[in-house]
Amino acid sequence: MPALVLLGAQWGDEGKGKATDLLGGSVDYVVRYQGGNNAGHTVVVGDQKYALHLLPSGILSPGCTPVIGNGVVVDPAVLLSELSGLQERGVDTSKLLLSGNAHLITPYHTTVDKVTERFLGKRKIGTTGRGIGPTYADKINRVGIRVQDLFDESILRQKVEAALDFKNQMLVKLYNRRAIAADQVLEELLGYADELRGFVADTTLILNNAIDEGKVVLFEGGQGTLLDVDHGTYPFVTSSNPTAGGACTGAGVGPTKISRVIGILKAYTTRVGAGPFPTELFDEDGEALRRIGGERGVTTGRDRRCGWFDAVIARYATRVNGLTDFFLTKLDVLTGWEQIPVCVAYEIDGKRVEELPYNQTDFHHAKPVYEMLPGWSEDISKAKTFSDLPKNAQRYVKALEEMSGAPISAIGVGPGRTETIEINSFL
Ligand code: GDP
Ligand code: IMO
Ligand code: MG
């Protein structure tokens, strides 16, 4: 079982950090393949809580090598401060590997992200403001700056000046902002070079060799399936591919090497930022999910929008990712409801629809069709096996599994590493 992908099956914040950390002790490499510090992955180890943004959650497992792949966008200031924050807490960060082909988020990318959102006004995406979209846009436009450019001052200067020629026209003439000086950006970027040099490696070669030698490699997705720029709720998405295929392009590993794809699935649904969300709740149930589930963004501190479980989305995630398993998280949060609604299909313009509509306007009009499942009131946070769960909690999990199209191989009953029911081994 050499290579596994672990990814979000909904709109992010499903509990990927916890799931990655749980497997981290048994894997050799944990690799981030897309996104950047828009992610916020929480790991709880004993009484210690960690919020990871750019570093793979495997960095907390001593035997595991953390890798930032070519598909990630890297804000060097954030990377260095995250590393020093972990070092201060006694975490060994020396094994980190960073792809020289990963693109850099520079100060002008974060500026453009923020001014674009302001310019969009009511039509804004609700981005994290971390410069993600503008950095990926530059990558696709072939005017991006890569990690390897930090080590060649004259190339770096040419690239920064070329990028700013255009960006400054836009900032000054369109957005009425001050121009950004190339010298200032260069000085800042060059200041990171020495500290980063030791981490930079040919990560594609290392990972392929590791897989060929039978080492276990885990690819940790950021964001989630419905935030994917190709398969998500475009334009209300992030600018990368969190779906399973993204692990191949974002790490330079062929699809034939990937043996398992695990979808992290929350027992209800949340979303941060703008965009359609059929099962969203605006009543006290939504408020209760937010309160009990602690649904507040790890990166931006924004309240997450909350709603019931949506099986149409789960089925879609199974399809576009080729999921082999689900890890169902936060089942404990649903304790106490007499009945729990689950969305089994949508009604769109009077018609019942079982699959996620590819048409954006249809999805905006989708109304959830609910089935009621009986709830439970017993505390489940100490459950260690499936049979420890109350009968109605077992029924809820089985119903979700049948609707979602892949086996549920683990269940989260609390934020801690040990608060997990393992049904099938992932390794
Ligand atoms: P990620 O971005 O997918 O890693 O998820 P986040 O860390 O943004 O949000 C998930 C939140 O749920 C974190 O606060 C986790 O500590 C917490 N969490 C994860 N799994 C469980 C679980 O099974 N039960 C409960 N109650 N909390 C969980
Ligand atoms: P993790 O990895 C939830 C959302 C933002 C916004 C949209 C685009 O913790 O699950 P961006 O800054 O990426 O251009 O914003 O995507 N978003 C997330 N929502 N969890 C995340 O990461 C997210 N990363 C980005 O709120 O709607
Ligand atoms: Mg998160």
GROMACS .gro file of C-alpha atoms and ligand atoms in nm:
model
  483
    1MET     CA    1   0.000   0.000   0.000
    2PRO     CA    2   0.271   0.251  -0.095
    3ALA     CA    3   0.085   0.571  -0.193
    4LEU     CA    4  -0.237   0.707  -0.048
    5VAL     CA    5  -0.421   1.033  -0.108
    6LEU     CA    6  -0.617   1.190   0.176
    7LEU     CA    7  -0.844   1.475   0.070
    8GLY     CA    8  -1.149   1.680   0.166
    9ALA     CA    9  -1.476   1.544   0.030
   10GLN     CA   10  -1.681   1.863   0.090
   11TRP     CA   11  -1.588   2.234   0.114
   12GLY     CA   12  -1.277   2.195   0.333
   13ASP     CA   13  -1.232   2.178   0.712
   14GLU     CA   14  -1.351   1.819   0.724
   15GLY     CA   15  -1.074   1.717   0.968
   16LYS     CA   16  -0.792   1.637   0.724
   17GLY     CA   17  -0.527   1.746   0.976
   18LYS     CA   18  -0.647   1.502   1.238
   19ALA     CA   19  -0.676   1.216   0.986
   20THR     CA   20  -0.328   1.282   0.844
   21ASP     CA   21  -0.177   1.300   1.189
   22LEU     CA   22  -0.343   0.972   1.283
   23LEU     CA   23  -0.174   0.797   0.991
   24GLY     CA   24   0.149   0.996   1.024
   25GLY     CA   25   0.306   0.753   1.268
   26SER     CA   26   0.288   0.472   1.011
   27VAL     CA   27   0.394   0.653   0.694
   28ASP     CA   28   0.736   0.757   0.566
   29TYR     CA   29   0.643   1.077   0.379
   30VAL     CA   30   0.351   1.321   0.407
   31VAL     CA   31   0.320   1.548   0.103
   32ARG     CA   32   0.118   1.865   0.045
   33TYR     CA   33   0.044   1.879  -0.330
   34GLN     CA   34  -0.166   2.195  -0.381
   35GLY     CA   35  -0.295   2.506  -0.211
   36GLY     CA   36  -0.090   2.708   0.033
   37ASN     CA   37  -0.146   2.884   0.360
   38ASN     CA   38  -0.515   2.928   0.279
   39ALA     CA   39  -0.540   2.588   0.454
   40GLY     CA   40  -0.579   2.555   0.829
   41HIS     CA   41  -0.534   2.200   0.952
   42THR     CA   42  -0.586   2.134   1.322
   43VAL     CA   43  -0.404   1.855   1.499
   44VAL     CA   44  -0.468   1.778   1.864
   45VAL     CA   45  -0.206   1.566   2.039
   46GLY     CA   46  -0.279   1.513   2.409
   47ASP     CA   47  -0.333   1.861   2.552
   48GLN     CA   48  -0.141   2.027   2.268
   49LYS     CA   49  -0.322   2.187   1.974
   50TYR     CA   50  -0.143   2.274   1.650
   51ALA     CA   51  -0.278   2.478   1.358
   52LEU     CA   52  -0.081   2.399   1.041
   53HIS     CA   53  -0.122   2.613   0.731
   54LEU     CA   54   0.154   2.531   0.487
   55LEU     CA   55   0.340   2.244   0.646
   56PRO     CA   56   0.207   1.890   0.602
   57SER     CA   57   0.047   1.754   0.921
   58GLY     CA   58   0.298   1.465   0.915
   59ILE     CA   59   0.562   1.706   1.049
   60LEU     CA   60   0.433   1.624   1.399
   61SER     CA   61   0.521   1.253   1.359
   62PRO     CA   62   0.893   1.204   1.433
   63GLY     CA   63   0.957   0.924   1.179
   64CYS     CA   64   0.786   1.100   0.892
   65THR     CA   65   0.945   1.323   0.627
   66PRO     CA   66   0.725   1.625   0.541
   67VAL     CA   67   0.728   1.737   0.177
   68ILE     CA   68   0.597   2.051   0.008
   69GLY     CA   69   0.540   1.950  -0.353
   70ASN     CA   70   0.568   2.147  -0.677
   71GLY     CA   71   0.192   2.212  -0.689
   72VAL     CA   72   0.190   2.413  -0.365
   73VAL     CA   73   0.215   2.793  -0.357
   74VAL     CA   74   0.457   2.899  -0.086
   75ASP     CA   75   0.464   3.222   0.107
   76PRO     CA   76   0.825   3.212   0.233
   77ALA     CA   77   0.757   3.442   0.529
   78VAL     CA   78   0.473   3.218   0.644
   79LEU     CA   79   0.679   2.903   0.593
   80LEU     CA   80   0.967   3.035   0.804
   81SER     CA   81   0.744   3.160   1.081
   82GLU     CA   82   0.550   2.831   1.089
   83LEU     CA   83   0.878   2.640   1.111
   84SER     CA   84   1.011   2.855   1.394
   85GLY     CA   85   0.678   2.834   1.580
   86LEU     CA   86   0.699   2.454   1.573
   87GLN     CA   87   1.069   2.453   1.667
   88GLU     CA   88   0.986   2.662   1.974
   89ARG     CA   89   0.739   2.390   2.074
   90GLY     CA   90   1.006   2.122   2.040
   91VAL     CA   91   0.903   1.981   1.700
   92ASP     CA   92   1.189   1.861   1.479
   93THR     CA   93   1.143   2.037   1.145
   94SER     CA   94   1.484   1.955   0.997
   95LYS     CA   95   1.356   1.680   0.764
   96LEU     CA   96   1.135   1.914   0.559
   97LEU     CA   97   1.176   1.889   0.180
   98LEU     CA   98   1.065   2.174  -0.045
   99SER     CA   99   1.022   2.146  -0.422
  100GLY     CA  100   1.233   2.395  -0.617
  101ASN     CA  101   0.945   2.411  -0.867
  102ALA     CA  102   0.685   2.532  -0.617
  103HIS     CA  103   0.570   2.888  -0.688
  104LEU     CA  104   0.624   3.170  -0.443
  105ILE     CA  105   0.354   3.394  -0.302
  106THR     CA  106   0.509   3.742  -0.292
  107PRO     CA  107   0.379   4.060  -0.126
  108TYR     CA  108   0.227   4.174  -0.458
  109HIS     CA  109   0.018   3.856  -0.480
  110THR     CA  110  -0.143   3.911  -0.141
  111THR     CA  111  -0.203   4.277  -0.229
  112VAL     CA  112  -0.370   4.185  -0.558
  113ASP     CA  113  -0.584   3.919  -0.382
  114LYS     CA  114  -0.715   4.175  -0.132
  115VAL     CA  115  -0.776   4.460  -0.377
  116THR     CA  116  -0.950   4.227  -0.624
  117GLU     CA  117  -1.190   4.111  -0.352
  118ARG     CA  118  -1.261   4.472  -0.257
  119PHE     CA  119  -1.317   4.560  -0.622
  120LEU     CA  120  -1.563   4.270  -0.664
  121GLY     CA  121  -1.773   4.405  -0.375
  122LYS     CA  122  -2.093   4.200  -0.340
  123ARG     CA  123  -1.964   3.950  -0.598
  124LYS     CA  124  -1.652   3.867  -0.398
  125ILE     CA  125  -1.540   3.504  -0.348
  126GLY     CA  126  -1.458   3.552   0.020
  127THR     CA  127  -1.097   3.436  -0.028
  128THR     CA  128  -0.860   3.393   0.261
  129GLY     CA  129  -0.662   3.695   0.133
  130ARG     CA  130  -0.340   3.493   0.128
  131GLY     CA  131  -0.253   3.561  -0.238
  132ILE     CA  132  -0.349   3.212  -0.358
  133GLY     CA  133  -0.548   3.303  -0.672
  134PRO     CA  134  -0.304   3.567  -0.807
  135THR     CA  135  -0.005   3.331  -0.753
  136TYR     CA  136  -0.169   3.046  -0.943
  137ALA     CA  137  -0.277   3.296  -1.211
  138ASP     CA  138   0.088   3.401  -1.257
  139LYS     CA  139   0.194   3.036  -1.273
  140ILE     CA  140  -0.054   2.966  -1.553
  141ASN     CA  141   0.037   3.295  -1.725
  142ARG     CA  142   0.405   3.188  -1.707
  143VAL     CA  143   0.512   3.495  -1.512
  144GLY     CA  144   0.543   3.327  -1.172
  145ILE     CA  145   0.844   3.317  -0.939
  146ARG     CA  146   0.958   2.973  -0.827
  147VAL     CA  147   1.149   2.864  -0.517
  148GLN     CA  148   1.456   2.790  -0.731
  149ASP     CA  149   1.462   3.153  -0.854
  150LEU     CA  150   1.564   3.264  -0.504
  151PHE     CA  151   1.910   3.124  -0.571
  152ASP     CA  152   1.981   3.318  -0.891
  153GLU     CA  153   1.965   3.689  -0.818
  154SER     CA  154   1.978   3.812  -1.178
  155ILE     CA  155   1.699   3.575  -1.292
  156LEU     CA  156   1.495   3.670  -0.988
  157ARG     CA  157   1.536   4.041  -1.067
  158GLN     CA  158   1.428   3.993  -1.429
  159LYS     CA  159   1.122   3.795  -1.326
  160VAL     CA  160   1.011   4.027  -1.046
  161GLU     CA  161   1.056   4.335  -1.268
  162ALA     CA  162   0.859   4.175  -1.552
  163ALA     CA  163   0.577   4.073  -1.320
  164LEU     CA  164   0.562   4.414  -1.153
  165ASP     CA  165   0.559   4.603  -1.485
  166PHE     CA  166   0.216   4.463  -1.543
  167LYS     CA  167   0.092   4.443  -1.183
  168ASN     CA  168   0.179   4.805  -1.112
  169GLN     CA  169  -0.019   4.924  -1.415
  170MET     CA  170  -0.314   4.736  -1.276
  171LEU     CA  171  -0.267   4.850  -0.916
  172VAL     CA  172  -0.221   5.217  -1.005
  173LYS     CA  173  -0.453   5.265  -1.302
  174LEU     CA  174  -0.735   5.026  -1.220
  175TYR     CA  175  -0.735   4.995  -0.843
  176ASN     CA  176  -0.597   5.339  -0.758
  177ARG     CA  177  -0.327   5.194  -0.531
  178ARG     CA  178   0.040   5.274  -0.488
  179ALA     CA  179   0.293   5.095  -0.711
  180ILE     CA  180   0.511   4.828  -0.551
  181ALA     CA  181   0.889   4.879  -0.585
  182ALA     CA  182   1.077   4.587  -0.741
  183ASP     CA  183   1.385   4.654  -0.524
  184GLN     CA  184   1.184   4.617  -0.208
  185VAL     CA  185   1.033   4.285  -0.319
  186LEU     CA  186   1.374   4.160  -0.431
  187GLU     CA  187   1.537   4.249  -0.103
  188GLU     CA  188   1.265   4.069   0.091
  189LEU     CA  189   1.277   3.755  -0.126
  190LEU     CA  190   1.657   3.734  -0.128
  191GLY     CA  191   1.648   3.758   0.249
  192TYR     CA  192   1.474   3.420   0.261
  193ALA     CA  193   1.716   3.240   0.029
  194ASP     CA  194   1.974   3.125   0.284
  195GLU     CA  195   1.719   2.999   0.532
  196LEU     CA  196   1.532   2.798   0.269
  197ARG     CA  197   1.826   2.661   0.070
  198GLY     CA  198   1.879   2.356   0.291
  199PHE     CA  199   1.521   2.234   0.241
  200VAL     CA  200   1.511   2.251  -0.138
  201ALA     CA  201   1.522   1.915  -0.316
  202ASP     CA  202   1.412   1.725  -0.626
  203THR     CA  203   1.099   1.607  -0.447
  204THR     CA  204   0.955   1.426  -0.751
  205LEU     CA  205   1.260   1.202  -0.778
  206ILE     CA  206   1.271   1.138  -0.403
  207LEU     CA  207   0.901   1.048  -0.384
  208ASN     CA  208   0.907   0.818  -0.688
  209ASN     CA  209   1.214   0.637  -0.553
  210ALA     CA  210   1.047   0.604  -0.213
  211ILE     CA  211   0.734   0.450  -0.364
  212ASP     CA  212   0.944   0.211  -0.575
  213GLU     CA  213   1.126   0.101  -0.259
  214GLY     CA  214   0.794   0.019  -0.091
  215LYS     CA  215   0.797   0.320   0.143
  216VAL     CA  216   0.457   0.458   0.241
  217VAL     CA  217   0.374   0.801   0.100
  218LEU     CA  218   0.066   0.996   0.205
  219PHE     CA  219  -0.056   1.292  -0.002
  220GLU     CA  220  -0.244   1.541   0.216
  221GLY     CA  221  -0.492   1.761   0.033
  222GLY     CA  222  -0.578   2.115   0.132
  223GLN     CA  223  -0.930   2.258   0.084
  224GLY     CA  224  -1.184   2.010  -0.056
  225THR     CA  225  -1.352   1.858  -0.362
  226LEU     CA  226  -1.619   2.130  -0.396
  227LEU     CA  227  -1.348   2.400  -0.381
  228ASP     CA  228  -1.157   2.243  -0.675
  229VAL     CA  229  -1.108   2.491  -0.960
  230ASP     CA  230  -1.227   2.230  -1.215
  231HIS     CA  231  -1.475   2.018  -1.019
  232GLY     CA  232  -1.600   2.256  -0.750
  233THR     CA  233  -1.866   2.525  -0.736
  234TYR     CA  234  -1.685   2.757  -0.978
  235PRO     CA  235  -1.625   3.053  -0.946
  236PHE     CA  236  -1.667   3.009  -0.569
  237VAL     CA  237  -1.363   2.785  -0.543
  238THR     CA  238  -0.995   2.802  -0.470
  239SER     CA  239  -0.744   2.819  -0.758
  240SER     CA  240  -0.594   2.469  -0.737
  241ASN     CA  241  -0.695   2.102  -0.770
  242PRO     CA  242  -0.754   1.945  -0.428
  243THR     CA  243  -0.914   1.642  -0.603
  244ALA     CA  244  -0.716   1.320  -0.633
  245GLY     CA  245  -0.565   1.397  -0.974
  246GLY     CA  246  -0.404   1.705  -0.822
  247ALA     CA  247  -0.181   1.477  -0.616
  248CYS     CA  248  -0.026   1.344  -0.939
  249THR     CA  249   0.045   1.680  -1.099
  250GLY     CA  250   0.122   1.852  -0.770
  251ALA     CA  251   0.385   1.599  -0.667
  252GLY     CA  252   0.503   1.449  -0.996
  253VAL     CA  253   0.379   1.097  -0.927
  254GLY     CA  254   0.187   0.896  -1.187
  255PRO     CA  255  -0.170   0.776  -1.122
  256THR     CA  256  -0.062   0.411  -1.148
  257LYS     CA  257   0.138   0.460  -0.826
  258ILE     CA  258  -0.163   0.562  -0.618
  259SER     CA  259  -0.330   0.275  -0.442
  260ARG     CA  260  -0.590   0.433  -0.217
  261VAL     CA  261  -0.786   0.757  -0.206
  262ILE     CA  262  -0.946   0.847   0.127
  263GLY     CA  263  -1.218   1.113   0.140
  264ILE     CA  264  -1.250   1.300   0.469
  265LEU     CA  265  -1.619   1.358   0.524
  266LYS     CA  266  -1.781   1.558   0.801
  267ALA     CA  267  -2.100   1.405   0.946
  268TYR     CA  268  -2.271   1.735   0.853
  269THR     CA  269  -2.161   2.013   0.613
  270THR     CA  270  -1.975   2.343   0.651
  271ARG     CA  271  -1.847   2.609   0.415
  272VAL     CA  272  -1.641   2.929   0.455
  273GLY     CA  273  -1.667   3.215   0.206
  274ALA     CA  274  -1.930   3.278  -0.060
  275GLY     CA  275  -2.109   3.038  -0.295
  276PRO     CA  276  -2.401   2.797  -0.315
  277PHE     CA  277  -2.468   2.557  -0.027
  278PRO     CA  278  -2.801   2.371  -0.061
  279THR     CA  279  -2.827   2.233   0.295
  280GLU     CA  280  -2.721   2.555   0.470
  281LEU     CA  281  -2.918   2.630   0.787
  282PHE     CA  282  -3.015   2.977   0.905
  283ASP     CA  283  -3.195   2.865   1.220
  284GLU     CA  284  -3.101   2.745   1.569
  285ASP     CA  285  -2.993   2.405   1.434
  286GLY     CA  286  -2.727   2.580   1.225
  287GLU     CA  287  -2.626   2.785   1.526
  288ALA     CA  288  -2.605   2.468   1.739
  289LEU     CA  289  -2.386   2.288   1.482
  290ARG     CA  290  -2.154   2.591   1.474
  291ARG     CA  291  -2.136   2.609   1.854
  292ILE     CA  292  -2.101   2.237   1.930
  293GLY     CA  293  -1.873   2.172   1.633
  294GLY     CA  294  -1.654   2.478   1.707
  295GLU     CA  295  -1.703   2.583   1.344
  296ARG     CA  296  -1.477   2.885   1.321
  297GLY     CA  297  -1.206   2.916   1.053
  298VAL     CA  298  -0.852   2.819   1.158
  299THR     CA  299  -0.695   3.059   0.905
  300THR     CA  300  -0.923   3.363   0.901
  301GLY     CA  301  -1.129   3.321   1.220
  302ARG     CA  302  -1.452   3.357   1.021
  303ASP     CA  303  -1.765   3.171   1.139
  304ARG     CA  304  -1.827   2.873   0.913
  305ARG     CA  305  -2.166   2.835   0.746
  306CYS     CA  306  -2.328   2.512   0.870
  307GLY     CA  307  -2.586   2.268   0.733
  308TRP     CA  308  -2.700   1.906   0.731
  309PHE     CA  309  -2.515   1.622   0.562
  310ASP     CA  310  -2.548   1.622   0.183
  311ALA     CA  311  -2.526   1.276   0.026
  312VAL     CA  312  -2.536   1.418  -0.329
  313ILE     CA  313  -2.205   1.590  -0.260
  314ALA     CA  314  -2.056   1.280  -0.099
  315ARG     CA  315  -2.151   1.068  -0.404
  316TYR     CA  316  -1.998   1.331  -0.631
  317ALA     CA  317  -1.675   1.325  -0.427
  318THR     CA  318  -1.663   0.946  -0.463
  319ARG     CA  319  -1.698   0.983  -0.839
  320VAL     CA  320  -1.452   1.262  -0.920
  321ASN     CA  321  -1.183   1.133  -0.685
  322GLY     CA  322  -1.230   0.758  -0.731
  323LEU     CA  323  -1.255   0.730  -0.352
  324THR     CA  324  -1.176   0.391  -0.201
  325ASP     CA  325  -1.277   0.488   0.157
  326PHE     CA  326  -1.427   0.758   0.371
  327PHE     CA  327  -1.309   0.881   0.709
  328LEU     CA  328  -1.626   1.018   0.870
  329THR     CA  329  -1.546   1.295   1.119
  330LYS     CA  330  -1.730   1.482   1.395
  331LEU     CA  331  -2.005   1.225   1.449
  332ASP     CA  332  -1.999   1.328   1.818
  333VAL     CA  333  -2.123   1.676   1.724
  334LEU     CA  334  -2.460   1.530   1.619
  335THR     CA  335  -2.531   1.379   1.963
  336GLY     CA  336  -2.852   1.514   2.112
  337TRP     CA  337  -3.074   1.566   1.809
  338GLU     CA  338  -3.395   1.363   1.819
  339GLN     CA  339  -3.401   1.335   1.443
  340ILE     CA  340  -3.127   1.421   1.196
  341PRO     CA  341  -3.218   1.531   0.843
  342VAL     CA  342  -2.992   1.403   0.563
  343CYS     CA  343  -3.011   1.543   0.210
  344VAL     CA  344  -3.057   1.246  -0.026
  345ALA     CA  345  -3.132   1.434  -0.351
  346TYR     CA  346  -3.215   1.783  -0.479
  347GLU     CA  347  -3.526   1.932  -0.624
  348ILE     CA  348  -3.445   2.161  -0.915
  349ASP     CA  349  -3.731   2.339  -1.091
  350GLY     CA  350  -3.978   2.081  -0.962
  351LYS     CA  351  -3.769   1.777  -1.067
  352ARG     CA  352  -3.589   1.533  -0.837
  353VAL     CA  353  -3.215   1.515  -0.917
  354GLU     CA  354  -2.988   1.246  -0.769
  355GLU     CA  355  -2.650   1.369  -0.898
  356LEU     CA  356  -2.474   1.702  -0.858
  357PRO     CA  357  -2.587   1.918  -1.152
  358TYR     CA  358  -2.297   2.029  -1.371
  359ASN     CA  359  -2.483   2.347  -1.453
  360GLN     CA  360  -2.401   2.631  -1.213
  361THR     CA  361  -2.745   2.794  -1.231
  362ASP     CA  362  -2.914   2.461  -1.154
  363PHE     CA  363  -2.692   2.412  -0.851
  364HIS     CA  364  -2.779   2.761  -0.725
  365HIS     CA  365  -3.149   2.662  -0.746
  366ALA     CA  366  -3.108   2.317  -0.587
  367LYS     CA  367  -3.337   2.257  -0.289
  368PRO     CA  368  -3.247   1.971  -0.057
  369VAL     CA  369  -3.477   1.668  -0.035
  370TYR     CA  370  -3.443   1.540   0.322
  371GLU     CA  371  -3.484   1.199   0.479
  372MET     CA  372  -3.510   1.194   0.859
  373LEU     CA  373  -3.286   0.956   1.052
  374PRO     CA  374  -3.340   0.885   1.422
  375GLY     CA  375  -3.086   1.050   1.653
  376TRP     CA  376  -2.916   0.944   1.978
  377SER     CA  377  -2.847   1.112   2.309
  378GLU     CA  378  -2.569   0.897   2.461
  379ASP     CA  379  -2.214   1.042   2.480
  380ILE     CA  380  -2.015   0.867   2.205
  381SER     CA  381  -1.678   1.034   2.260
  382LYS     CA  382  -1.536   0.728   2.441
  383ALA     CA  383  -1.649   0.475   2.178
  384LYS     CA  384  -1.358   0.262   2.053
  385THR     CA  385  -1.539   0.017   1.825
  386PHE     CA  386  -1.836   0.044   1.595
  387SER     CA  387  -2.045  -0.172   1.828
  388ASP     CA  388  -1.979   0.074   2.116
  389LEU     CA  389  -2.195   0.327   1.929
  390PRO     CA  390  -2.566   0.354   2.012
  391LYS     CA  391  -2.784   0.171   1.759
  392ASN     CA  392  -2.909   0.493   1.598
  393ALA     CA  393  -2.556   0.629   1.555
  394GLN     CA  394  -2.464   0.298   1.386
  395ARG     CA  395  -2.771   0.336   1.165
  396TYR     CA  396  -2.671   0.695   1.075
  397VAL     CA  397  -2.320   0.584   0.971
  398LYS     CA  398  -2.453   0.287   0.770
  399ALA     CA  399  -2.710   0.508   0.594
  400LEU     CA  400  -2.439   0.763   0.500
  401GLU     CA  401  -2.217   0.484   0.373
  402GLU     CA  402  -2.490   0.342   0.150
  403MET     CA  403  -2.577   0.684   0.009
  404SER     CA  404  -2.217   0.795  -0.046
  405GLY     CA  405  -2.081   0.506  -0.249
  406ALA     CA  406  -1.763   0.406  -0.060
  407PRO     CA  407  -1.700   0.226   0.270
  408ILE     CA  408  -1.658   0.433   0.587
  409SER     CA  409  -1.331   0.298   0.727
  410ALA     CA  410  -1.291   0.527   1.029
  411ILE     CA  411  -1.513   0.747   1.242
  412GLY     CA  412  -1.407   1.054   1.441
  413VAL     CA  413  -1.580   1.095   1.778
  414GLY     CA  414  -1.364   1.382   1.908
  415PRO     CA  415  -1.072   1.604   1.800
  416GLY     CA  416  -0.795   1.399   1.966
  417ARG     CA  417  -0.582   1.133   1.795
  418THR     CA  418  -0.734   0.855   2.005
  419GLU     CA  419  -1.093   0.968   1.962
  420THR     CA  420  -1.131   0.757   1.653
  421ILE     CA  421  -1.308   0.432   1.570
  422GLU     CA  422  -1.099   0.241   1.318
  423ILE     CA  423  -1.307  -0.004   1.115
  424ASN     CA  424  -1.075  -0.099   0.826
  425SER     CA  425  -0.703  -0.036   0.829
  426PHE     CA  426  -0.585   0.231   0.582
  427LEU     CA  427  -0.238   0.079   0.549
  428GDP     P1  428  -0.904   2.050   0.810
  428GDP     O1  429  -0.883   2.182   0.748
  428GDP     O2  430  -0.976   1.954   0.720
  428GDP     O3  431  -0.780   1.989   0.868
  428GDP     O4  432  -1.004   2.075   0.934
  428GDP     P2  433  -0.994   2.195   1.042
  428GDP     O5  434  -0.882   2.168   1.133
  428GDP     O6  435  -1.000   2.326   0.973
  428GDP     O7  436  -1.133   2.179   1.116
  428GDP     C1  437  -1.170   2.059   1.176
  428GDP     C2  438  -1.197   2.085   1.326
  428GDP     O8  439  -1.264   1.973   1.381
  428GDP     C3  440  -1.070   2.098   1.407
  428GDP     O9  441  -1.096   2.186   1.513
  428GDP     C4  442  -1.045   1.957   1.460
  428GDP    O10  443  -0.972   1.955   1.581
  428GDP     C5  444  -1.186   1.911   1.483
  428GDP     N1  445  -1.209   1.768   1.466
  428GDP     C6  446  -1.156   1.680   1.376
  428GDP     N2  447  -1.215   1.559   1.387
  428GDP     C7  448  -1.307   1.570   1.486
  428GDP     C8  449  -1.403   1.479   1.542
  428GDP    O11  450  -1.417   1.364   1.502
  428GDP     N3  451  -1.484   1.531   1.642
  428GDP     C9  452  -1.475   1.659   1.687
  428GDP     N4  453  -1.558   1.699   1.783
  428GDP     N5  454  -1.386   1.745   1.636
  428GDP    C10  455  -1.304   1.702   1.536
  429IMO     P1  456  -0.859   2.366   0.458
  429IMO     O1  457  -0.739   2.300   0.396
  429IMO     C1  458  -1.223   2.596   0.389
  429IMO     C2  459  -1.210   2.892   0.066
  429IMO     C3  460  -1.217   3.038   0.102
  429IMO     C4  461  -1.289   3.093  -0.020
  429IMO     C5  462  -1.232   3.009  -0.134
  429IMO     C6  463  -1.119   3.076  -0.211
  429IMO     O2  464  -0.838   2.414   0.596
  429IMO     O3  465  -0.979   2.278   0.443
  429IMO     P2  466  -0.863   3.121  -0.155
  429IMO     O4  467  -0.799   3.201  -0.046
  429IMO     O5  468  -0.823   2.977  -0.156
  429IMO     O6  469  -0.849   3.185  -0.290
  429IMO     O7  470  -1.022   3.128  -0.121
  429IMO     O8  471  -1.184   2.889  -0.073
  429IMO     N1  472  -1.102   2.815   0.133
  429IMO     C7  473  -1.123   2.726   0.231
  429IMO     N2  474  -1.236   2.691   0.295
  429IMO     N3  475  -1.106   2.534   0.418
  429IMO     C8  476  -0.993   2.566   0.353
  429IMO     O9  477  -0.877   2.499   0.370
  429IMO     C9  478  -0.997   2.669   0.257
  429IMO     N4  479  -0.905   2.728   0.176
  429IMO    C10  480  -0.971   2.815   0.101
  429IMO    O10  481  -1.289   3.061   0.220
  429IMO    O11  482  -1.427   3.065  -0.011
  430MG      MG  483  -0.922   2.385   0.781
   0.00000   0.00000   0.00000
